[in-house]
Structure formats: structure tokens, C-alpha cells
PDB file of N, CA and C in Angstrom:
ATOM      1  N   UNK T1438       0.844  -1.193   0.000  1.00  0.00           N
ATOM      2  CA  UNK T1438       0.000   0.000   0.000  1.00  0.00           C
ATOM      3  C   UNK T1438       0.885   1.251   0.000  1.00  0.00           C
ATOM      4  N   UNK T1439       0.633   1.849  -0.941  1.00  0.00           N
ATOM      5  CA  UNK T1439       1.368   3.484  -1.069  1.00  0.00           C
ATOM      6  C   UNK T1439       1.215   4.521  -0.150  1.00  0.00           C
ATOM      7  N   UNK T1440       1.938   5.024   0.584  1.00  0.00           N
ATOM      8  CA  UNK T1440       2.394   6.165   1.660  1.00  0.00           C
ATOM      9  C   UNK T1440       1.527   7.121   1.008  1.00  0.00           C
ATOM     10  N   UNK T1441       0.666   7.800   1.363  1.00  0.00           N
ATOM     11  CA  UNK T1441       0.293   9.211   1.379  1.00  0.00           C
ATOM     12  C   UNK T1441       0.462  10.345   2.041  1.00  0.00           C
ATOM     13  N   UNK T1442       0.985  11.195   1.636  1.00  0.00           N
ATOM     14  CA  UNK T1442       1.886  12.380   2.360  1.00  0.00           C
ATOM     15  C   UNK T1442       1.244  13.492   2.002  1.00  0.00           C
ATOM     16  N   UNK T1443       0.571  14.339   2.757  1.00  0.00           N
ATOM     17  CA  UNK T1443       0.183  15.715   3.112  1.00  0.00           C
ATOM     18  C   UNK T1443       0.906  16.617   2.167  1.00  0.00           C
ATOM     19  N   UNK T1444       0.639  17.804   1.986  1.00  0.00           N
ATOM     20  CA  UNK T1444       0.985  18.561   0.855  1.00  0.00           C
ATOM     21  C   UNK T1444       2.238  19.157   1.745  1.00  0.00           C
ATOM     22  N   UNK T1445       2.584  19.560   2.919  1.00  0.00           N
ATOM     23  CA  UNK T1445       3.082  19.825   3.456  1.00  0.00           C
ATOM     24  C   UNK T1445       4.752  19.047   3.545  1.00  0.00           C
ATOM     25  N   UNK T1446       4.253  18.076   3.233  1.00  0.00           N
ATOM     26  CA  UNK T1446       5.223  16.916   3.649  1.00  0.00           C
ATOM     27  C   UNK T1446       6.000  16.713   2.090  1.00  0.00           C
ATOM     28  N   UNK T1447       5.244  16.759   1.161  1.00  0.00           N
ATOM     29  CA  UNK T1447       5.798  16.783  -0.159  1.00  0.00           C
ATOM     30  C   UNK T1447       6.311  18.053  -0.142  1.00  0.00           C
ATOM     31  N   UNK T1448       5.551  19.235   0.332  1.00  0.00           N
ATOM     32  CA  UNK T1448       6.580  20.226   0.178  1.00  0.00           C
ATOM     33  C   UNK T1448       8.292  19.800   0.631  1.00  0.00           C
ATOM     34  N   UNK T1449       8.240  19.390   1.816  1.00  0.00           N
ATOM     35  CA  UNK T1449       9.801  19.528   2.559  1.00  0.00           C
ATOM     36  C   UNK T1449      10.380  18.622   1.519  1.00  0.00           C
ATOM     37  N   UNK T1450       9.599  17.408   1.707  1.00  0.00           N
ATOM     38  CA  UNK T1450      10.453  16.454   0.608  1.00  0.00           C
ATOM     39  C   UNK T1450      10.833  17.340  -0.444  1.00  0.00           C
ATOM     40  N   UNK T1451      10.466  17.825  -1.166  1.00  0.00           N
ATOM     41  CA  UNK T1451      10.379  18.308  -2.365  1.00  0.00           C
ATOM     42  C   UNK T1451      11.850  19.653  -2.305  1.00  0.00           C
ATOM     43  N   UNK T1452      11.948  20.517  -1.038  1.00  0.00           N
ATOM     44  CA  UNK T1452      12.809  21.867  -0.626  1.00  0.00           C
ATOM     45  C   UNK T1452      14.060  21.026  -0.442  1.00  0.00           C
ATOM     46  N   UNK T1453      13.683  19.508   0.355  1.00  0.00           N
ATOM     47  CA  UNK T1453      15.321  19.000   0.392  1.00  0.00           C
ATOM     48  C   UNK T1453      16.214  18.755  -0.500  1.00  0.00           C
ATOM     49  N   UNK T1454      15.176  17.924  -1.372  1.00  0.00           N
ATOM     50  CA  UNK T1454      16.088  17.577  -2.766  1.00  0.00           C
ATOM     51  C   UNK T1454      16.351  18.479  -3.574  1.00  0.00           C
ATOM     52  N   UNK T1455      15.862  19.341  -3.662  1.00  0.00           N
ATOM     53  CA  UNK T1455      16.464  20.971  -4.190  1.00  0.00           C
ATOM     54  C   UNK T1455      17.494  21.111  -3.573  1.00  0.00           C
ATOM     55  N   UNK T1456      17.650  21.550  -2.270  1.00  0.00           N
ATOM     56  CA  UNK T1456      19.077  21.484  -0.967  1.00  0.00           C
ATOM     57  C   UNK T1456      20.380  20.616  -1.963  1.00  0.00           C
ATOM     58  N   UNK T1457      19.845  19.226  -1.461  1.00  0.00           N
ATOM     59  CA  UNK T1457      20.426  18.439  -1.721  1.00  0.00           C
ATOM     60  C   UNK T1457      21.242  18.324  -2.957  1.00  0.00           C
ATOM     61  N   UNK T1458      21.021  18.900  -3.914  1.00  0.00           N
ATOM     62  CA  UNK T1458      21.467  19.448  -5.662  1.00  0.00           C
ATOM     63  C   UNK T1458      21.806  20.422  -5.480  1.00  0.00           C
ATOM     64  N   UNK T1459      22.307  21.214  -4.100  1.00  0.00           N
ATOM     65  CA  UNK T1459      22.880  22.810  -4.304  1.00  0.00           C
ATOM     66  C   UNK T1459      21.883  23.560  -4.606  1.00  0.00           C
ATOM     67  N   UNK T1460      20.739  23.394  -4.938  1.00  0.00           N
ATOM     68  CA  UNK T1460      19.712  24.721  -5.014  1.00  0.00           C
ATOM     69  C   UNK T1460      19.170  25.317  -4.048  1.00  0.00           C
ATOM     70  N   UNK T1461      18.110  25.799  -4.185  1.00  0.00           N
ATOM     71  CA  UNK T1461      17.699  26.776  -3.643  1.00  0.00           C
ATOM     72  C   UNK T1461      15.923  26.820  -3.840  1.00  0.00           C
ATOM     73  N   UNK T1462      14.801  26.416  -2.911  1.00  0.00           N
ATOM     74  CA  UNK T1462      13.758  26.334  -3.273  1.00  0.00           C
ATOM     75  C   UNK T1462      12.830  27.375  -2.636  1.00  0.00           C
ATOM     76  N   UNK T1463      12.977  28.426  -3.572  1.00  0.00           N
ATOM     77  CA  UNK T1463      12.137  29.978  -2.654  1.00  0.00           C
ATOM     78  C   UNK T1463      10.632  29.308  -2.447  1.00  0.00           C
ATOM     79  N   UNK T1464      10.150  30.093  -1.408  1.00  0.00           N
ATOM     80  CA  UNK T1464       8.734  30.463  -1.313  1.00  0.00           C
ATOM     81  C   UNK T1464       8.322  31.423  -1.629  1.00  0.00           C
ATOM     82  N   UNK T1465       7.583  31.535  -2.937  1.00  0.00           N
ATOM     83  CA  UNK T1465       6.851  32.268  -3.409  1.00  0.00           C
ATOM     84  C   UNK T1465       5.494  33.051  -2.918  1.00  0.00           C
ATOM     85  N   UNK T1466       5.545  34.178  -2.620  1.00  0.00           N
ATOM     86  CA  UNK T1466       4.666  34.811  -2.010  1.00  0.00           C
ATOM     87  C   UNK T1466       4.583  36.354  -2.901  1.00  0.00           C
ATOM     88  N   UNK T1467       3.393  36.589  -3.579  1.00  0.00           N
ATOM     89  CA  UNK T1467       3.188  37.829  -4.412  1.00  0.00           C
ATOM     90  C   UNK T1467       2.492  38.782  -3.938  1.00  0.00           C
ATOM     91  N   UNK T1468       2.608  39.510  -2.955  1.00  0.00           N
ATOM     92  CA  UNK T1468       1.313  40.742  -2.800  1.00  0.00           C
ATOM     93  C   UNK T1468       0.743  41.144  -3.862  1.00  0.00           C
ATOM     94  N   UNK T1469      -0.502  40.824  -3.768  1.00  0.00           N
ATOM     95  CA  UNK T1469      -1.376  41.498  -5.099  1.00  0.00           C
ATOM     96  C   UNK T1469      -1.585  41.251  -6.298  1.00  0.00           C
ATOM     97  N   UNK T1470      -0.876  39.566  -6.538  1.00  0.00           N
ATOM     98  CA  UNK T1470      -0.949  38.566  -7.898  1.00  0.00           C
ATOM     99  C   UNK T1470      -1.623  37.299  -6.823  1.00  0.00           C
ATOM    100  N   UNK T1471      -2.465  36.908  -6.913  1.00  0.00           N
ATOM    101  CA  UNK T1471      -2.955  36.060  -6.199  1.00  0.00           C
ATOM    102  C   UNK T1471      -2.959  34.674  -7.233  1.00  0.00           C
ATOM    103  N   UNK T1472      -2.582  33.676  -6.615  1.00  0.00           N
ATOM    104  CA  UNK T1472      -2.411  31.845  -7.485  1.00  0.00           C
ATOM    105  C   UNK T1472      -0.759  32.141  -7.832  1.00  0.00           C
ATOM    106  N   UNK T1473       0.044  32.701  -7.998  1.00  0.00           N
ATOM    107  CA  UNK T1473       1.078  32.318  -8.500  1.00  0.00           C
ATOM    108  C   UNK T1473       1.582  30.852  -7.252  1.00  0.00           C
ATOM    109  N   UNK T1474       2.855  29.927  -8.126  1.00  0.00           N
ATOM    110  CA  UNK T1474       3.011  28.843  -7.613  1.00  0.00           C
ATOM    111  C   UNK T1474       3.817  29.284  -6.603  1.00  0.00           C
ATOM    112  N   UNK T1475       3.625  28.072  -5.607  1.00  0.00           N
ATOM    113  CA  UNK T1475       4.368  27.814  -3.711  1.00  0.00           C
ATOM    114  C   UNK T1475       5.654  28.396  -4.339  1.00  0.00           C
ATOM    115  N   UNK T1476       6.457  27.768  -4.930  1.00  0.00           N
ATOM    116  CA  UNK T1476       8.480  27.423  -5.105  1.00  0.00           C
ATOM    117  C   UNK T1476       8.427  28.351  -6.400  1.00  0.00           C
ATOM    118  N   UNK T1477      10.116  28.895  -6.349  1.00  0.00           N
ATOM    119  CA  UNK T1477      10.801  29.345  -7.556  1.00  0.00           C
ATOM    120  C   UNK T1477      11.490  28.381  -7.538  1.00  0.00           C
ATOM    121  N   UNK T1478      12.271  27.558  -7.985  1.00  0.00           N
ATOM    122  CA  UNK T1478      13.699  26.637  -8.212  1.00  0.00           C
ATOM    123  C   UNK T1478      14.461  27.244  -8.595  1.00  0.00           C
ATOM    124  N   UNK T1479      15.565  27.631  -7.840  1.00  0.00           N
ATOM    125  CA  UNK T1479      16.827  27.802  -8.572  1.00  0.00           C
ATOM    126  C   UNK T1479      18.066  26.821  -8.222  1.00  0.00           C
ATOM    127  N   UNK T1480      18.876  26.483  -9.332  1.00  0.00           N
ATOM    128  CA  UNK T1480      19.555  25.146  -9.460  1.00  0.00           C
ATOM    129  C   UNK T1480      20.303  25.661 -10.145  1.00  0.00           C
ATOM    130  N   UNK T1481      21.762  25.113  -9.819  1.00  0.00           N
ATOM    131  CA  UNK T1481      23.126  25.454 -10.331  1.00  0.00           C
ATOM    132  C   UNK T1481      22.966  25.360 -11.779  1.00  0.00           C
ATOM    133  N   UNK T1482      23.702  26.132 -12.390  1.00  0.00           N
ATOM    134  CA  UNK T1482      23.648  26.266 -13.927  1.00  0.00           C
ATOM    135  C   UNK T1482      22.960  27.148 -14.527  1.00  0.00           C
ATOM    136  N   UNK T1483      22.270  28.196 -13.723  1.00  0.00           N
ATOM    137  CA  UNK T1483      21.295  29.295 -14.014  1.00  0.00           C
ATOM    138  C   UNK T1483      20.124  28.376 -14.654  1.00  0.00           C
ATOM    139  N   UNK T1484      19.630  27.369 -14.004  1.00  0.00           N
ATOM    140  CA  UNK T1484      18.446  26.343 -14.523  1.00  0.00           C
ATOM    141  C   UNK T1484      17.040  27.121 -13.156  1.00  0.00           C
ATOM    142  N   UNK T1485      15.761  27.589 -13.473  1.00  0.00           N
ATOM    143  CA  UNK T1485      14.989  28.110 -12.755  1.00  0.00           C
ATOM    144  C   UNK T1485      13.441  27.440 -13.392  1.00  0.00           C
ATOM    145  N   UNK T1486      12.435  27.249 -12.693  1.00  0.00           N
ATOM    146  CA  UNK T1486      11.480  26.689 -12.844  1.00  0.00           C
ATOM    147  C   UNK T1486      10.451  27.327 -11.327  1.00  0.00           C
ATOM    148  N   UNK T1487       9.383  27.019 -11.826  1.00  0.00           N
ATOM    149  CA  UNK T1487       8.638  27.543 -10.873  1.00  0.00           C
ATOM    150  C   UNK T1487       7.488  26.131 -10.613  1.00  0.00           C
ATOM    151  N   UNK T1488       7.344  25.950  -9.394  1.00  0.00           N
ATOM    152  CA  UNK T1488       6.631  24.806  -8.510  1.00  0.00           C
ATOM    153  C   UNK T1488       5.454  24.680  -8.097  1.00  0.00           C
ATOM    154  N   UNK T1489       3.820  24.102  -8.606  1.00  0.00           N
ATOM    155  CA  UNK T1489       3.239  24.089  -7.872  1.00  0.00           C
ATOM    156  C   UNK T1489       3.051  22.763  -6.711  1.00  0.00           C
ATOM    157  N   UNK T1490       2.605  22.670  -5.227  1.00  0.00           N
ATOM    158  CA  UNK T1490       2.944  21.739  -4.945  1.00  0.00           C
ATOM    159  C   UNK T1490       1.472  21.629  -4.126  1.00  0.00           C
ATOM    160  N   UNK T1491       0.883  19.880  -4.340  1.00  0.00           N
ATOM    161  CA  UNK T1491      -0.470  20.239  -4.230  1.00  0.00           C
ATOM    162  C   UNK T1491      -0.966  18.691  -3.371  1.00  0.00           C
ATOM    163  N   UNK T1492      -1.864  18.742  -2.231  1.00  0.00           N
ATOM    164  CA  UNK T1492      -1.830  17.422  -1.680  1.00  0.00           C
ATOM    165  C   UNK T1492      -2.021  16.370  -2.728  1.00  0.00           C
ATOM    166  N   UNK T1493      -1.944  14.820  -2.498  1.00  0.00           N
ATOM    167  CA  UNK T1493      -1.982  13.932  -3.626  1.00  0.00           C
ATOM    168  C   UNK T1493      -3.307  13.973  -4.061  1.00  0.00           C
ATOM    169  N   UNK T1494      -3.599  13.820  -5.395  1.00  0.00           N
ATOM    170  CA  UNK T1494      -4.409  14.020  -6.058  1.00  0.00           C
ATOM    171  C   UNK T1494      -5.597  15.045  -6.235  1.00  0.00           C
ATOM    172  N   UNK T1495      -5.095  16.187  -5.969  1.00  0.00           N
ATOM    173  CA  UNK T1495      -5.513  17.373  -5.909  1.00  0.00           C
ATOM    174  C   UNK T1495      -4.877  17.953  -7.149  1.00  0.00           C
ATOM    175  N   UNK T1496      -6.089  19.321  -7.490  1.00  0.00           N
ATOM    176  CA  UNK T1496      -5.031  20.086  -8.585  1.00  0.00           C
ATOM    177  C   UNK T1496      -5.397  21.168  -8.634  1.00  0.00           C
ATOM    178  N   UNK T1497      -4.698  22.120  -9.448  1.00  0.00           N
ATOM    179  CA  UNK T1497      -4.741  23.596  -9.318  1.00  0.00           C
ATOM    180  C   UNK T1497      -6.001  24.000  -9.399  1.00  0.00           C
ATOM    181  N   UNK T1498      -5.938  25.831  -8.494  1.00  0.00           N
ATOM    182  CA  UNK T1498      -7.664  26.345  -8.794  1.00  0.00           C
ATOM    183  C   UNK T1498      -7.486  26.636 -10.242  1.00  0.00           C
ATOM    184  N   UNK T1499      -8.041  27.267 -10.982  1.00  0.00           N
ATOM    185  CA  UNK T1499      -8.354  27.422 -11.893  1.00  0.00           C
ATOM    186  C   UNK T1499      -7.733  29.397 -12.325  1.00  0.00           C
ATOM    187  N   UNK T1500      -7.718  29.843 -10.746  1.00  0.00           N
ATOM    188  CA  UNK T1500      -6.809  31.055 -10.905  1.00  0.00           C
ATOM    189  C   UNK T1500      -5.418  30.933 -10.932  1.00  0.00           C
ATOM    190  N   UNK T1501      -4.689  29.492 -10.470  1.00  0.00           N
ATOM    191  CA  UNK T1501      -3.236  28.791 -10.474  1.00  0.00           C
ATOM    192  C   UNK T1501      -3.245  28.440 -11.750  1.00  0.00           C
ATOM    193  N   UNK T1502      -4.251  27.629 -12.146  1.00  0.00           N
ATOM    194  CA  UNK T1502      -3.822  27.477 -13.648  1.00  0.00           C
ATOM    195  C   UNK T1502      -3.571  29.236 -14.885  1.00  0.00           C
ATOM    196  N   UNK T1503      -4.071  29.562 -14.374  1.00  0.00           N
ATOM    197  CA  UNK T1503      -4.149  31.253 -15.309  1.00  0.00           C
ATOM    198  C   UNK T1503      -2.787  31.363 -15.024  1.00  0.00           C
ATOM    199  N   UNK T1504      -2.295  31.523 -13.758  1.00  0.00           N
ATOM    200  CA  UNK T1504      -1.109  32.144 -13.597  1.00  0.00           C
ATOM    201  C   UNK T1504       0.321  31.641 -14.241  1.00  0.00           C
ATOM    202  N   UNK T1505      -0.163  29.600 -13.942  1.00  0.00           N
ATOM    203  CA  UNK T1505       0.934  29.237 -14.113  1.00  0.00           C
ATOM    204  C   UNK T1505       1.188  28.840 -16.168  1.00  0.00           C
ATOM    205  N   UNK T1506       0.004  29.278 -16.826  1.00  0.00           N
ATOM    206  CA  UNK T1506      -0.096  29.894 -18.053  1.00  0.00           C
ATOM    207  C   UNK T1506       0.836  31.137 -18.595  1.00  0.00           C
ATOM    208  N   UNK T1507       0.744  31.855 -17.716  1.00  0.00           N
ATOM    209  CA  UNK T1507       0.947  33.238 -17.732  1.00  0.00           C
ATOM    210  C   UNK T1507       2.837  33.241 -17.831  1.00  0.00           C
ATOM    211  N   UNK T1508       3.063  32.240 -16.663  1.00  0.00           N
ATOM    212  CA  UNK T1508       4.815  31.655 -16.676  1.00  0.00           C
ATOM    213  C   UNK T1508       5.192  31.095 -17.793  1.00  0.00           C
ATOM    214  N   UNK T1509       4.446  30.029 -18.496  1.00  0.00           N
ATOM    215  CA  UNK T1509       4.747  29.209 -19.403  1.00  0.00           C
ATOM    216  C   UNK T1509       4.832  30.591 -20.646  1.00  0.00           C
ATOM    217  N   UNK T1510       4.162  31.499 -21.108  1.00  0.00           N
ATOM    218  CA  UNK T1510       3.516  32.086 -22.271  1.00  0.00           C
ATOM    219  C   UNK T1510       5.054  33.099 -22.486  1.00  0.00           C
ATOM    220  N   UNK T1511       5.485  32.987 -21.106  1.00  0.00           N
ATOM    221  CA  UNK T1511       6.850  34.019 -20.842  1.00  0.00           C
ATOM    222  C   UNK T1511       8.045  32.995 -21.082  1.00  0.00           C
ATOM    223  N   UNK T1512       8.314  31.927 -21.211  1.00  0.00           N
ATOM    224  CA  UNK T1512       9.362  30.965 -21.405  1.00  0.00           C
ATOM    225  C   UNK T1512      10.026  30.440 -20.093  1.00  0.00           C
ATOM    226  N   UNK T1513       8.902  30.454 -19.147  1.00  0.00           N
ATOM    227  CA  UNK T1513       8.957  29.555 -17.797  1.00  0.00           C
ATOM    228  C   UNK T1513       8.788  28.457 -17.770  1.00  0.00           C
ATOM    229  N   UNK T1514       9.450  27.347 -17.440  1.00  0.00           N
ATOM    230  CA  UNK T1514       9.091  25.824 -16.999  1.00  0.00           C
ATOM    231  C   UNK T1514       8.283  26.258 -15.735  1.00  0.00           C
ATOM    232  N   UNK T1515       6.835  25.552 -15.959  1.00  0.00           N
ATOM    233  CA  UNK T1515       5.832  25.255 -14.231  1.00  0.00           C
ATOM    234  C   UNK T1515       5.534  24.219 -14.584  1.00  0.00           C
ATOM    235  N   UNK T1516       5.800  23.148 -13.168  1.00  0.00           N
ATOM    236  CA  UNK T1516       5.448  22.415 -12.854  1.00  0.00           C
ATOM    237  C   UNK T1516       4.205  22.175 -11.444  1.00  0.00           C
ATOM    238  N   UNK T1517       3.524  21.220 -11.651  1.00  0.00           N
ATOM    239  CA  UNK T1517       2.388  20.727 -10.528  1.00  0.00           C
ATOM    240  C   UNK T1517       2.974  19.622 -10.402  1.00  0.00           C
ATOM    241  N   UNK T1518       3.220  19.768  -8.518  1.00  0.00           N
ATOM    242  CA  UNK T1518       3.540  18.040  -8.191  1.00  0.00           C
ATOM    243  C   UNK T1518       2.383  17.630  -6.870  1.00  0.00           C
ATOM    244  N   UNK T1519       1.919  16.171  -7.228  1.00  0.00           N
ATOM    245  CA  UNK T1519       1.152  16.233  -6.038  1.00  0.00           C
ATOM    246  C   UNK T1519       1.713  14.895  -5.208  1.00  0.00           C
ATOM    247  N   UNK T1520       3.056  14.557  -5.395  1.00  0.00           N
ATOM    248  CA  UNK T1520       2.692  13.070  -5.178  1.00  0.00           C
ATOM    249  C   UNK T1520       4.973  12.747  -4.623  1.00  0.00           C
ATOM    250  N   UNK T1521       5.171  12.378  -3.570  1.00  0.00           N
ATOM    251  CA  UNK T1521       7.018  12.803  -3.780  1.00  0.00           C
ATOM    252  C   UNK T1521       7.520  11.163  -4.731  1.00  0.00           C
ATOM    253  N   UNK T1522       6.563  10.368  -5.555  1.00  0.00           N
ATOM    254  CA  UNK T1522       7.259  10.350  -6.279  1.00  0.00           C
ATOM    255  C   UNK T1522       7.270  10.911  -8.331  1.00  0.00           C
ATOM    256  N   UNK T1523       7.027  12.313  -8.036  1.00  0.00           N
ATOM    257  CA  UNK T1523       7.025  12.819  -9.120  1.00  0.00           C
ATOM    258  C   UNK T1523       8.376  13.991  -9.148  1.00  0.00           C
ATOM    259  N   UNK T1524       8.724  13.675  -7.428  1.00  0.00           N
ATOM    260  CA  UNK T1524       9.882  14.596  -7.382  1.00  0.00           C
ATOM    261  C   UNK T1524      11.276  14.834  -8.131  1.00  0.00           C
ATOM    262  N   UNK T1525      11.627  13.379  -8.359  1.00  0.00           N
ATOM    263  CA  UNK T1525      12.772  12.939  -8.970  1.00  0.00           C
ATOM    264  C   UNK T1525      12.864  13.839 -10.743  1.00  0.00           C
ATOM    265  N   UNK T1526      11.518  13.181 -11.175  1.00  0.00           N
ATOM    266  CA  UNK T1526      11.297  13.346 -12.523  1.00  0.00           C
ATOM    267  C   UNK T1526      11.467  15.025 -12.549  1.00  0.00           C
ATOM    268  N   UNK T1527      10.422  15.503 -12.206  1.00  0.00           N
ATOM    269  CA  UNK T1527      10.660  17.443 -12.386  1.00  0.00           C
ATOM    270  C   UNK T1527      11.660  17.524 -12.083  1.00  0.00           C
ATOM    271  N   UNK T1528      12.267  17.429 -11.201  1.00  0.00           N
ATOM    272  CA  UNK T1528      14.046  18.072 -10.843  1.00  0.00           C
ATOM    273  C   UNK T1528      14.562  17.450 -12.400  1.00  0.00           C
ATOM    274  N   UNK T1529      14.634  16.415 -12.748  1.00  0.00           N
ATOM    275  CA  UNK T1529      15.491  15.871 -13.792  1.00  0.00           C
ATOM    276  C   UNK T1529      15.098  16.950 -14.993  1.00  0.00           C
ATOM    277  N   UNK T1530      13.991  17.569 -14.665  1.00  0.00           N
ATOM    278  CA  UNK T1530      13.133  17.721 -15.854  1.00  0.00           C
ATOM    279  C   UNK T1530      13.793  19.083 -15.958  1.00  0.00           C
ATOM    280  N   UNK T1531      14.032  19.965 -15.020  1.00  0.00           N
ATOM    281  CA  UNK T1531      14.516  21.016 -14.744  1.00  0.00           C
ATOM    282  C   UNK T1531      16.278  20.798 -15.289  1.00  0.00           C
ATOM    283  N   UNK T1532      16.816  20.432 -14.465  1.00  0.00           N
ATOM    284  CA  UNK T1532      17.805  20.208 -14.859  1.00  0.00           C
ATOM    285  C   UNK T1532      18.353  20.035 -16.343  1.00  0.00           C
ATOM    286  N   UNK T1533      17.297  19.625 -17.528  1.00  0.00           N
ATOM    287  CA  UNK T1533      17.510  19.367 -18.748  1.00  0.00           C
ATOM    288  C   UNK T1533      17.072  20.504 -19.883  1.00  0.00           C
ATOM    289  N   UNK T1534      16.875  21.608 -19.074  1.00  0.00           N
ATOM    290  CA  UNK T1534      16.437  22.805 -19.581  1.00  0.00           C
ATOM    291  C   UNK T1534      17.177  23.402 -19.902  1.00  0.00           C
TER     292      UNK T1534
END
């Protein structure tokens, strides 16, 4: 039976292994843009991506999706993770940018 982990908990998972690769996993907080994603990623190599991170099987409101549109339309990698094993893959995914 598969571990289910709180959104909370995927977060840390998720800030370590950033750590852990030398990065750096901001918390994103916008006064006055409301839905932008939890994390910025920044990762050695000037590699940056932006994070949404969401309990398991949950998914963005529909004002997160606008926003994280809004990143992509600008030549941002966003990712939605709801689950720590999707962690591996986005970091890799990042990294190949």
C-alpha cells in the first residue's frame, strides 16, 4: 500500500532535494498577484522553474492554472507536483532545460 503524504510533507520532501542538488527552493509569495506557484527553483547552472505543490491528487484552482499559463507564455518551466514520487522526474526535468 502506497504512503500518502500531506501537501506539506511533499513540500519539505520536495525543498530538500532541491538542498540536496545545491539549489535553492524559494517560497513564493506575491502581494497582489494572487495563485502564483508555492516554489521558484533555482539550481546550479542558471536552470529556474517555478513549482506548484499540491496534496496527492488534488489540482490547481483554476486562478493557479491562469497564472501558471501566464509563466509558461513568458518561457517559464511550471510544474504541478502532487505526489514525492514525481519529485525525482521534475528536478530531472529542470535540470535538462
Amino acid at each position: 500500500m502506497a504512503v500518502v503524504h500531506s501537501e506539506k510533507r511533499v513540500e519539505k520532501i520536495f525543498t530538500d532535494a532541491v538542498k540536496k542538488m545545491g539549489g535553492m527552493a524559494v517560497k513564493f509569495v506575491s502581494p497582489g498577484l494572487d495563485g502564483v506557484p508555492d516554489r521558484i527553483v533555482l539550481l546550479p547552472g542558471r536552470k529556474i522553474a517555478f513549482v506548484e505543490l499540491k496534496a496527492p491528487g488534488k489540482k490547481p484552482r483554476p486562478l493557479q492554472e491562469k497564472r501558471m499559463r501566464q509563466l509558461e507564455c513568458l518561457g517559464f518551466p511550471v510544474f504541478v507536483i502532487d505526489g514525492v514520487e514525481q519529485i525525482g522526474g521534475v528536478l530531472d526535468e529542470i535540470c535538462a532545460t
